Amino acid sequence: PKPVRNVCFVGAGYVGGPTAAVIAHQNPSINVTVVDKDQRRIRRWNSRHLPIYEPGLADIVRVARDGLLPFGKEDEQLSARKPNLFFSSDVSKSIAESDIVLIAVNTPTKTRGAGSGRATDMTSFEAVAAEVVRHAKPGTIIVEKSTVPCRTAEMIQEMIRIQRPGTHFEILSNPEFLAAGTAVQDLLNPDRIIIGSAPTPEGRTAGETLAGVYASWIDRSRILTTNVWSSELAKLVANSMLAQRLSSINSISAICEATGAEVKEVSAAIGRDARLGDKFLRAGIGFGGSCFAKDINSLAYIAESLGLHEVAEYWRQVLKINNYQRDRFAARVIQRLRNTLVTKKVTVLGYAFKKNTSDTREAPALEIIKTLLDENPREIAVYDPCCNPYVIENEIRSLQNHGSPALNEDGGPVMVYSDAYEACAGANAIIIVTDFDEFRNEPIAAVVKGSAETQTSEIQNRFNVEPECAADCPDCHTTYGESTDHTYTAKEQLDWSRISTDMTSPKWLFDGRCIIDASKMSKLGIRVESIGSAGLGV
Ligand code: UDX
């Protein structure tokens, strides 16, 4: 394979930014440039306030973009390095200078026209692909990083045939599997890297060139090579099957609520079957995020276009259960509040689609707030520990409240707080919408026993966090990883007795993420209803 000097990412978003930063960080000899036509976004990537929040990202950018030592290690006698991560809005120049160009733009679901609400909107991808084809030097490797429908590479090859006849480019598919909130960890330590290439010697060589970039920090055994179509499809299937698992357990949670079975116990019991595995079995108000719904829609649309209607219907059912789960929960809240919110204050804890991220895309919170608004509540308070209140306010502003504004500032009932206690003060009901550790009422401190492996998976399952020790853990940095008991402590948690004192009766807590110990909460005078648990119902 050819030596790689310059790599360009087109699209400075959730995928392009972090992926480029980690590739640059791990390959000091390669210059990585992220380009985007949105100059404001590029300015933010070049500033101290990155446009997205991901744990560990600021440190990686500091090293690769600024050539500085990581935070906390400034005093170490490490040699600083030359910056090799750049952010620019000069798209065509950077494309023209690169050996590898990765396209990492948004591929949302179409909102109008043929396939609206189902097919993938390829507008941005197609525009960028055309720009890459126009400016790339012959031999540049073009990589699909965005999640795209199966056989997209063919579309790019056709563009090449028309725009640059006689010029040769290899197209690779290299989907990204990072999850919001753990992007840096996922990139540094991925389960696998998939590189799809044409089944020709040139195709395989191009695949090897890209593999070489990853191999500087990822074991070769984790880098899988496939044909382009398998790689494109694998990404859609991975996300669809993860989502399917959630809809499966969420559908069971409805049976639990009606029978007195506990979904947490059911998950724990089935998760011990090695064939099923214990991850991704937490029942809740349903999945959000930018990927799952869009990828299932895309998969179902592909099936449909191939005439495979039963297959399409099968996958669409995953989405139906997801909406059903969210609406079922909102209905339960309203019913418990005796079908009227007119004089009541309801507090929504968490707005992001999952913990440790400020990402609000497809977050169930907005839909739940919409349903509550229909009841004409006295107040809906919203608090999220990660999201900027202005961002939440802007999204709420787009809601209709029977023709009048939704947001408090505009005279509506929804008020966004930056303090959890203020948000909960006077509330008749609190709804946990996101699984932030801060909201839990059992202290996330536990002594975990067993081998390193069982410790890791127990911490992940009980707390849904990557095991990371508290600074004051006496054993941690020396003994963790060996067969020694390990203490895990989480960040600061809410003082629920303080919240209870300030609440107004009936003091309800609706746990949409199964993170609350109901018996403890009831000692504080708060009545709890959880997903997948009968509560007062059976
Ligand atoms: C997902 C995939 O995990 C990732 O590989 C892909 O690249 C992008 O899509 P992401 O959407 O960031 O990542 O988050 P993920 O952790 O997968 O969670 C998705 C949703 O499922 C969240 O709303 C989360 O709260 C929910 N979830 C997850 C559950 O309700 N229960 C679980 O057990 C796990």
Coordinates of C-alpha atoms and ligand atoms in Angstrom, one line a residue:
P1 CA 0.0 0.0 0.0
K2 CA 0.9 3.6 -0.6
P3 CA 2.2 5.8 2.3
V4 CA -0.5 8.1 3.6
R5 CA 0.4 11.7 4.4
N6 CA -2.8 13.6 4.2
V7 CA -6.2 12.5 5.2
C8 CA -9.3 14.7 4.8
F9 CA -12.7 14.3 6.5
V10 CA -15.6 16.1 4.8
G11 CA -18.2 16.9 7.5
A12 CA -17.2 18.3 10.9
G13 CA -20.1 16.7 12.9
Y14 CA -20.5 14.0 15.5
V15 CA -18.7 11.4 13.4
G16 CA -16.2 13.4 11.4
G17 CA -14.8 15.5 14.3
P18 CA -14.1 12.9 16.9
T19 CA -13.0 10.2 14.4
A20 CA -10.5 12.6 12.7
A21 CA -9.2 13.8 16.1
V22 CA -8.5 10.2 17.2
I23 CA -6.9 9.2 13.9
A24 CA -4.7 12.3 14.1
H25 CA -3.9 11.7 17.8
Q26 CA -2.8 8.1 17.0
N27 CA -0.9 8.9 13.8
P28 CA 1.4 11.8 14.5
S29 CA 3.0 11.5 11.0
I30 CA -0.3 11.9 9.2
N31 CA -1.9 15.3 8.7
V32 CA -5.7 15.1 9.2
T33 CA -7.9 17.9 8.0
V34 CA -11.6 18.2 8.8
V35 CA -13.5 20.4 6.4
D36 CA -17.0 21.7 6.4
K37 CA -18.6 24.4 4.4
D38 CA -20.2 25.7 7.6
Q39 CA -17.6 28.3 8.7
R40 CA -19.2 28.8 12.1
R41 CA -18.8 25.1 12.9
I42 CA -15.2 25.2 11.8
R43 CA -14.5 28.2 13.9
R44 CA -15.8 26.4 17.0
W45 CA -13.6 23.4 16.2
N46 CA -10.7 25.8 16.1
S47 CA -11.7 27.4 19.4
R48 CA -11.5 26.3 23.0
H49 CA -15.2 25.5 22.9
L50 CA -15.7 22.5 20.7
P51 CA -19.1 22.2 19.1
I52 CA -19.8 18.8 20.6
Y53 CA -19.3 17.4 24.0
E54 CA -17.7 14.0 24.4
P55 CA -15.7 12.8 27.4
G56 CA -12.0 12.9 26.6
L57 CA -12.4 14.7 23.3
A58 CA -11.0 18.1 24.5
D59 CA -7.8 16.3 25.6
I60 CA -7.3 14.5 22.3
V61 CA -7.9 17.7 20.3
R62 CA -5.5 19.6 22.6
V63 CA -2.7 17.2 21.8
A64 CA -3.3 16.7 18.1
R65 CA -4.6 20.2 17.1
D66 CA -2.5 22.3 19.4
G67 CA 0.5 20.1 19.9
L68 CA 0.2 20.5 23.7
L69 CA 0.5 17.9 26.4
P70 CA -2.7 16.4 27.8
F71 CA -4.4 18.2 30.7
G72 CA -2.9 17.1 34.0
K73 CA 0.3 16.0 32.3
E74 CA 1.6 19.5 31.4
D75 CA 4.6 19.1 33.8
E76 CA 5.8 15.8 32.4
Q77 CA 8.9 15.7 30.4
L78 CA 7.2 14.5 27.3
S79 CA 8.2 16.1 24.1
A80 CA 5.4 18.1 22.7
R81 CA 4.5 17.2 19.2
K82 CA 3.7 19.0 16.0
P83 CA 0.1 19.8 15.4
N84 CA -1.4 17.4 12.8
L85 CA -5.1 18.0 13.2
F86 CA -6.6 20.9 11.3
F87 CA -10.1 22.3 10.8
S88 CA -10.8 24.3 7.6
S89 CA -13.6 25.5 5.5
D90 CA -11.5 25.3 2.3
V91 CA -13.1 22.1 1.2
S92 CA -11.8 21.8 -2.3
K93 CA -8.2 22.5 -1.4
S94 CA -8.1 20.0 1.3
I95 CA -9.7 17.3 -0.9
A96 CA -7.2 18.0 -3.7
E97 CA -4.2 17.5 -1.3
S98 CA -5.4 14.3 0.3
D99 CA -4.5 10.6 -0.2
I100 CA -7.6 9.5 1.5
V101 CA -10.9 11.4 1.7
L102 CA -13.6 10.3 4.1
I103 CA -17.1 11.5 3.6
A104 CA -18.8 11.9 7.0
V105 CA -21.8 14.1 6.4
N106 CA -25.3 13.7 7.7
T107 CA -27.6 11.1 6.1
P108 CA -30.9 11.8 7.8
T109 CA -34.3 10.3 6.8
K110 CA -36.1 12.1 3.9
T111 CA -38.8 14.4 5.1
R112 CA -40.5 15.0 1.8
G113 CA -40.9 13.5 -1.6
A114 CA -40.6 9.9 -2.6
G115 CA -39.8 7.6 0.4
S116 CA -40.5 10.5 2.8
G117 CA -40.1 9.4 6.4
R118 CA -38.4 6.2 5.3
A119 CA -35.7 6.5 2.7
T120 CA -32.3 8.1 3.5
D121 CA -31.8 11.7 2.4
M122 CA -28.7 11.5 0.3
T123 CA -28.7 15.3 -0.6
S124 CA -25.6 16.2 1.4
F125 CA -23.8 13.0 0.7
E126 CA -24.3 13.3 -3.0
A127 CA -23.2 16.9 -3.1
V128 CA -20.0 16.1 -1.2
A129 CA -19.3 13.0 -3.2
A130 CA -19.6 15.2 -6.4
E131 CA -17.2 17.7 -4.9
V132 CA -14.7 15.0 -4.0
V133 CA -14.9 13.5 -7.4
R134 CA -14.4 16.9 -8.9
H135 CA -11.3 17.9 -6.9
A136 CA -9.6 14.7 -5.8
K137 CA -6.2 13.9 -7.5
P138 CA -6.2 10.6 -9.4
G139 CA -5.7 7.6 -7.2
T140 CA -7.2 9.2 -4.1
I141 CA -9.1 6.7 -1.9
I142 CA -12.7 7.8 -1.3
V143 CA -14.3 6.4 1.8
E144 CA -17.9 6.3 2.8
K145 CA -17.9 7.0 6.5
S146 CA -21.5 8.2 6.7
T147 CA -24.1 5.5 7.1
V148 CA -25.5 5.0 3.6
P149 CA -27.9 2.7 1.8
C150 CA -26.5 -0.5 0.4
R151 CA -24.9 0.0 -3.1
T152 CA -24.1 3.7 -2.6
A153 CA -20.5 3.1 -3.8
E154 CA -22.0 2.3 -7.2
M155 CA -23.5 5.8 -7.3
I156 CA -20.1 7.4 -6.7
Q157 CA -18.5 5.2 -9.4
E158 CA -21.1 6.4 -11.8
M159 CA -20.3 10.0 -10.9
I160 CA -16.7 9.3 -11.6
R161 CA -17.6 7.8 -15.0
I162 CA -19.5 10.9 -16.0
Q163 CA -17.4 13.6 -14.4
R164 CA -13.9 12.2 -14.6
P165 CA -13.9 9.6 -17.4
G166 CA -10.7 7.6 -17.5
T167 CA -9.6 8.5 -13.9
H168 CA -9.3 5.8 -11.4
F169 CA -10.6 6.0 -7.8
E170 CA -11.2 3.2 -5.3
I171 CA -14.3 3.5 -3.1
L172 CA -14.2 2.0 0.3
S173 CA -17.0 1.6 2.9
N174 CA -15.8 2.1 6.5
P175 CA -18.8 2.6 8.7
E176 CA -18.5 4.2 12.1
F177 CA -19.8 2.4 15.2
L178 CA -19.1 5.1 17.9
A179 CA -21.9 5.8 20.3
A180 CA -22.7 9.3 21.7
G181 CA -21.2 9.9 25.1
T182 CA -18.5 7.2 24.7
A183 CA -17.1 8.3 21.2
V184 CA -13.5 8.6 22.3
Q185 CA -13.4 5.3 24.1
D186 CA -15.2 3.6 21.2
L187 CA -12.7 5.0 18.8
L188 CA -9.7 4.2 20.8
N189 CA -10.9 0.7 21.6
P190 CA -13.4 -0.5 19.0
D191 CA -14.9 -4.0 18.9
R192 CA -14.1 -4.0 15.2
I193 CA -13.2 -1.9 12.2
I194 CA -15.0 -2.8 9.0
I195 CA -13.4 -2.0 5.7
G196 CA -15.4 -2.9 2.5
S197 CA -13.6 -2.7 -0.8
A198 CA -14.0 -3.9 -4.4
P199 CA -12.9 -7.5 -4.8
T200 CA -10.1 -6.6 -7.1
P201 CA -6.3 -6.3 -6.3
E202 CA -6.6 -2.5 -6.5
G203 CA -9.6 -2.6 -4.2
R204 CA -7.8 -4.7 -1.7
T205 CA -4.7 -2.6 -1.8
A206 CA -6.8 0.5 -1.1
G207 CA -8.4 -1.4 1.8
E208 CA -5.0 -2.2 3.1
T209 CA -3.9 1.4 2.9
L210 CA -6.9 2.4 5.1
A211 CA -6.3 -0.5 7.4
G212 CA -2.8 0.7 8.0
V213 CA -4.1 4.0 9.4
Y214 CA -6.1 2.1 12.0
A215 CA -3.4 -0.5 12.6
S216 CA -1.3 2.1 14.4
W217 CA -3.4 1.5 17.5
I218 CA -5.9 -1.3 16.7
D219 CA -5.0 -5.0 16.6
R220 CA -5.1 -6.4 13.1
S221 CA -7.4 -9.2 14.2
R222 CA -10.1 -6.5 14.9
I223 CA -9.9 -5.1 11.4
L224 CA -12.3 -7.0 9.1
T225 CA -12.3 -6.7 5.4
T226 CA -15.4 -7.4 3.4
N227 CA -16.9 -6.5 0.1
V228 CA -18.4 -3.0 -0.2
W229 CA -22.0 -4.0 -0.1
S230 CA -21.6 -6.2 3.0
S231 CA -19.9 -3.3 4.8
E232 CA -22.6 -0.8 3.9
L233 CA -25.3 -3.3 5.0
A234 CA -23.5 -4.4 8.2
K235 CA -23.8 -0.9 9.7
L236 CA -27.5 -0.8 9.1
V237 CA -27.9 -4.3 10.5
A238 CA -25.8 -3.7 13.6
N239 CA -27.9 -0.7 14.6
S240 CA -31.2 -2.3 13.6
M241 CA -30.4 -5.4 15.7
L242 CA -29.4 -3.3 18.7
A243 CA -32.7 -1.4 18.4
Q244 CA -34.6 -4.6 17.9
R245 CA -33.2 -6.0 21.2
L246 CA -34.4 -2.8 23.0
S247 CA -37.9 -3.1 21.5
S248 CA -38.0 -6.8 22.5
I249 CA -37.2 -6.1 26.2
N250 CA -39.5 -3.0 26.1
S251 CA -42.4 -5.1 24.8
I252 CA -41.7 -7.5 27.7
S253 CA -41.8 -4.5 30.2
A254 CA -45.5 -4.0 29.3
I255 CA -46.2 -7.6 30.2
C256 CA -44.3 -7.1 33.5
E257 CA -46.3 -4.0 34.4
A258 CA -49.5 -6.0 34.0
T259 CA -48.4 -9.1 35.8
G260 CA -46.1 -8.2 38.7
A261 CA -43.0 -9.7 37.0
E262 CA -40.0 -7.3 37.2
V263 CA -38.4 -6.4 34.0
K264 CA -35.0 -5.9 35.7
E265 CA -35.1 -9.4 37.0
V266 CA -36.2 -10.8 33.7
S267 CA -33.3 -9.0 32.0
A268 CA -30.8 -10.2 34.5
A269 CA -32.1 -13.8 34.2
I270 CA -32.0 -14.0 30.4
G271 CA -28.7 -12.0 30.2
R272 CA -26.9 -14.8 31.9
D273 CA -27.5 -17.0 28.9
A274 CA -24.2 -16.6 27.1
R275 CA -26.0 -16.8 23.7
L276 CA -28.1 -13.8 24.5
G277 CA -25.5 -11.8 26.5
D278 CA -26.2 -9.3 29.2
K279 CA -25.7 -6.0 27.3
F280 CA -28.4 -3.7 25.9
L281 CA -31.2 -5.2 27.9
R282 CA -32.2 -2.2 30.0
A283 CA -35.9 -1.5 29.5
G284 CA -36.9 2.2 29.3
I285 CA -39.0 4.7 27.5
G286 CA -37.5 3.6 24.3
F287 CA -34.4 4.5 22.3
G288 CA -33.6 7.9 20.8
G289 CA -30.5 9.2 19.1
S290 CA -29.6 10.1 15.6
C291 CA -29.1 6.5 14.4
F292 CA -31.5 3.8 15.4
A293 CA -34.7 5.1 13.9
K294 CA -33.1 6.4 10.8
D295 CA -31.1 3.2 10.1
I296 CA -34.1 0.9 10.7
N297 CA -36.1 3.1 8.3
S298 CA -33.3 2.8 5.8
L299 CA -33.1 -0.9 6.1
A300 CA -36.8 -1.4 5.8
Y301 CA -36.9 0.9 2.8
I302 CA -34.2 -1.1 1.1
A303 CA -36.1 -4.3 1.8
E304 CA -39.3 -2.7 0.4
S305 CA -37.5 -1.5 -2.8
L306 CA -36.4 -5.0 -3.3
G307 CA -40.0 -6.2 -3.1
L308 CA -39.3 -7.9 0.3
H309 CA -42.4 -6.5 2.1
E310 CA -42.5 -9.0 4.9
V311 CA -38.9 -8.1 5.8
A312 CA -39.7 -4.4 5.7
E313 CA -42.7 -5.0 7.9
Y314 CA -40.7 -7.0 10.4
W315 CA -38.2 -4.2 11.0
R316 CA -40.8 -1.4 11.1
Q317 CA -42.4 -3.2 14.0
V318 CA -39.3 -2.4 16.0
L319 CA -40.1 1.3 15.6
K320 CA -43.7 0.8 16.3
I321 CA -42.9 -0.8 19.7
N322 CA -40.5 2.1 20.4
N323 CA -43.2 4.7 19.9
Y324 CA -45.7 2.6 21.8
Q325 CA -43.4 2.3 24.7
R326 CA -42.9 6.1 25.0
D327 CA -46.6 6.9 24.6
R328 CA -47.6 4.1 27.0
F329 CA -45.3 5.7 29.6
A330 CA -46.6 9.2 29.1
A331 CA -50.2 7.9 29.3
R332 CA -49.4 6.2 32.6
V333 CA -48.0 9.4 34.0
I334 CA -51.2 11.4 33.1
Q335 CA -53.4 8.6 34.3
R336 CA -51.7 8.5 37.7
L337 CA -52.1 12.2 38.0
R338 CA -55.8 11.6 37.7
N339 CA -56.0 12.7 34.1
T340 CA -55.5 16.4 34.9
L341 CA -52.4 18.5 35.0
V342 CA -54.1 21.9 35.0
T343 CA -53.0 22.8 38.5
K344 CA -49.9 20.7 38.6
K345 CA -46.2 21.1 38.1
V346 CA -44.4 18.2 36.4
T347 CA -40.6 18.1 36.3
V348 CA -38.8 16.4 33.5
L349 CA -35.3 15.2 34.5
G350 CA -33.0 14.7 31.6
Y351 CA -33.6 15.9 28.1
A352 CA -30.7 14.3 26.1
F353 CA -31.4 11.0 24.5
K354 CA -29.0 9.2 26.8
K355 CA -26.7 10.0 29.7
N356 CA -23.3 11.8 29.3
T357 CA -24.2 13.5 26.1
S358 CA -25.7 16.8 25.2
D359 CA -27.1 15.2 22.0
T360 CA -30.8 15.8 21.8
R361 CA -31.5 14.3 18.4
E362 CA -34.6 12.1 18.4
A363 CA -34.7 12.3 22.2
P364 CA -38.0 10.9 23.6
A365 CA -38.1 13.9 26.0
L366 CA -39.5 16.3 23.4
E367 CA -42.4 13.9 22.5
I368 CA -43.2 13.4 26.2
I369 CA -43.3 17.1 26.8
K370 CA -45.6 17.4 23.8
T371 CA -48.0 14.9 25.3
L372 CA -47.9 16.6 28.7
L373 CA -48.5 20.0 27.0
D374 CA -51.8 18.7 25.7
E375 CA -53.0 18.4 29.3
N376 CA -52.6 22.1 29.8
P377 CA -50.3 21.8 32.8
R378 CA -49.6 24.7 35.2
E379 CA -45.8 24.1 34.7
I380 CA -43.5 21.7 33.0
A381 CA -40.0 22.1 34.4
V382 CA -37.1 20.7 32.4
Y383 CA -33.5 20.1 33.7
D384 CA -30.6 18.3 32.0
P385 CA -27.1 18.2 33.5
C386 CA -25.4 18.1 30.1
C387 CA -27.5 20.1 27.7
N388 CA -27.3 23.8 27.3
P389 CA -30.6 25.3 28.5
Y390 CA -30.7 27.6 25.4
V391 CA -30.6 24.6 23.1
I392 CA -33.5 23.0 25.0
E393 CA -35.4 26.2 24.9
N394 CA -35.0 26.5 21.2
E395 CA -36.4 23.1 20.6
I396 CA -39.3 23.7 23.0
R397 CA -40.1 26.9 21.2
S398 CA -40.9 24.9 18.1
L399 CA -43.7 23.1 19.9
Q400 CA -47.3 24.2 19.6
N401 CA -49.4 24.5 22.7
H402 CA -52.9 24.7 21.3
G403 CA -51.9 27.6 19.2
S404 CA -50.2 29.5 22.1
P405 CA -46.5 29.4 22.9
A406 CA -45.0 26.5 24.9
L407 CA -42.0 28.2 26.4
N408 CA -42.3 30.2 29.7
E409 CA -40.4 33.1 28.2
D410 CA -43.1 33.5 25.6
G411 CA -45.9 33.1 28.1
G412 CA -46.2 29.2 27.9
P413 CA -45.9 26.6 30.7
V414 CA -42.5 25.1 29.9
M415 CA -39.6 26.4 32.0
V416 CA -36.0 25.2 31.5
Y417 CA -33.8 25.3 34.6
S418 CA -30.1 25.0 35.1
D419 CA -30.4 23.8 38.7
A420 CA -32.1 20.4 39.5
Y421 CA -33.4 21.5 42.9
E422 CA -35.1 24.6 41.5
A423 CA -36.6 22.5 38.7
C424 CA -38.0 20.0 41.2
A425 CA -39.2 22.5 43.8
G426 CA -42.9 22.4 44.2
A427 CA -43.3 19.6 41.7
N428 CA -46.3 17.2 42.0
A429 CA -44.5 14.7 39.8
I430 CA -41.0 14.1 38.5
I431 CA -40.3 12.1 35.4
I432 CA -36.9 10.6 34.8
V433 CA -36.4 10.7 31.1
T434 CA -32.6 10.2 30.7
D435 CA -30.4 7.7 32.6
F436 CA -27.9 10.2 34.1
D437 CA -26.1 8.8 37.1
E438 CA -26.8 12.0 39.0
F439 CA -30.5 11.0 39.2
R440 CA -30.0 7.6 40.8
N441 CA -31.0 7.2 44.4
E442 CA -28.8 4.3 45.3
P443 CA -25.3 5.7 45.7
I444 CA -23.3 4.5 42.8
A445 CA -20.6 3.2 45.0
A446 CA -20.1 -0.5 45.2
V447 CA -17.6 -3.1 46.0
V448 CA -17.4 -5.3 43.0
K449 CA -15.9 -8.7 43.4
G450 CA -14.4 -11.2 41.1
S451 CA -12.0 -11.2 38.2
A452 CA -11.2 -8.1 36.1
E453 CA -13.6 -9.3 33.5
T454 CA -16.6 -9.9 35.8
Q455 CA -15.9 -6.6 37.6
T456 CA -16.0 -4.7 34.3
S457 CA -19.2 -6.3 33.1
E458 CA -20.9 -5.9 36.5
I459 CA -20.0 -2.2 36.7
Q460 CA -21.2 -1.7 33.2
N461 CA -24.4 -3.5 33.8
R462 CA -25.3 -2.2 37.2
F463 CA -24.4 1.4 36.5
N464 CA -24.2 1.6 32.7
V465 CA -20.8 3.2 32.9
E466 CA -17.4 2.3 31.8
P467 CA -15.5 1.4 34.9
E468 CA -13.6 4.4 35.9
C469 CA -12.5 4.8 39.4
A470 CA -13.1 7.6 41.8
A471 CA -10.0 9.6 42.6
D472 CA -10.3 8.6 46.2
C473 CA -10.6 4.9 45.6
P474 CA -7.8 3.3 47.7
D475 CA -7.4 0.2 45.6
C476 CA -8.2 1.3 42.2
H477 CA -5.2 2.1 40.2
T478 CA -3.1 -0.5 41.7
T479 CA -5.4 -3.4 42.0
Y480 CA -8.1 -2.9 39.5
G481 CA -7.6 -5.4 36.7
E482 CA -6.5 -8.1 39.2
S483 CA -8.7 -10.5 41.1
T484 CA -9.2 -8.0 43.9
D485 CA -12.4 -6.4 45.1
H486 CA -12.8 -3.0 43.5
T487 CA -14.7 0.0 44.7
Y488 CA -16.5 2.0 42.2
T489 CA -17.9 5.4 43.0
A490 CA -19.9 7.6 40.7
K491 CA -20.2 11.4 40.5
E492 CA -22.3 13.5 42.7
Q493 CA -25.9 12.5 42.9
L494 CA -29.0 14.4 43.7
D495 CA -30.1 14.7 47.3
W496 CA -33.5 13.1 47.0
S497 CA -34.5 13.9 50.6
R498 CA -34.0 17.5 49.9
I499 CA -36.1 17.2 46.7
S500 CA -38.8 15.3 48.5
T501 CA -39.1 18.1 51.2
D502 CA -39.6 20.7 48.5
M503 CA -42.1 18.7 46.4
T504 CA -45.9 19.2 46.6
S505 CA -48.2 16.2 47.1
P506 CA -49.0 13.9 45.5
K507 CA -45.3 13.3 45.3
W508 CA -44.9 11.1 42.3
L509 CA -41.7 9.9 40.6
F510 CA -42.0 8.2 37.2
D511 CA -38.8 6.3 36.5
G512 CA -38.6 6.0 32.7
R513 CA -35.1 4.4 32.8
C514 CA -35.3 1.9 35.6
I515 CA -32.6 3.6 37.7
I516 CA -34.5 4.2 40.9
D517 CA -34.7 2.0 44.0
A518 CA -38.4 2.4 44.6
S519 CA -38.5 1.1 48.2
K520 CA -35.9 3.7 49.3
M521 CA -37.7 6.4 47.6
S522 CA -41.0 5.6 49.3
K523 CA -39.3 6.0 52.6
L524 CA -38.8 9.6 51.6
G525 CA -42.6 9.9 50.9
I526 CA -42.2 9.7 47.1
R527 CA -44.4 7.2 45.2
V528 CA -42.6 5.6 42.4
E529 CA -43.8 4.0 39.2
S530 CA -41.1 2.4 37.0
I531 CA -41.1 1.0 33.5
G532 CA -41.4 -2.8 33.7
S533 CA -42.7 -2.8 37.2
A534 CA -46.3 -3.1 38.3
G535 CA -45.9 -0.3 40.9
L536 CA -49.3 0.4 42.3
G537 CA -51.0 -1.2 39.3
V538 CA -51.2 -4.9 40.2
Ligands
UDX1 C1 -25.8 3.8 18.5 C2 -24.9 2.5 18.3 O1 -24.7 2.0 19.7 C3 -23.6 2.9 17.7 O2 -22.8 1.7 17.5 C4 -23.8 3.6 16.4 O3 -22.6 4.0 15.8 C5 -24.7 4.8 16.6 O4 -25.9 4.4 17.2 P1 -26.0 5.8 20.1 O5 -27.3 6.1 19.4 O6 -25.1 6.9 20.3 O7 -25.2 4.7 19.4 O8 -26.4 5.3 21.6 P2 -26.7 3.9 22.3 O9 -25.8 3.8 23.5 O10 -26.6 2.8 21.3 O11 -28.2 4.1 22.8 C6 -29.3 4.3 21.9 C7 -30.6 4.5 22.7 O12 -30.9 3.2 23.3 C8 -30.5 5.5 23.8 O13 -31.7 6.3 23.8 C9 -30.4 4.7 25.1 O14 -30.9 5.3 26.2 C10 -31.2 3.5 24.7 N1 -30.8 2.2 25.5 C11 -29.6 1.7 25.3 C12 -31.8 1.6 26.3 O15 -32.9 2.1 26.4 N2 -31.4 0.5 26.9 C13 -30.2 -0.1 26.8 O16 -30.0 -1.2 27.4 C14 -29.3 0.5 26.0

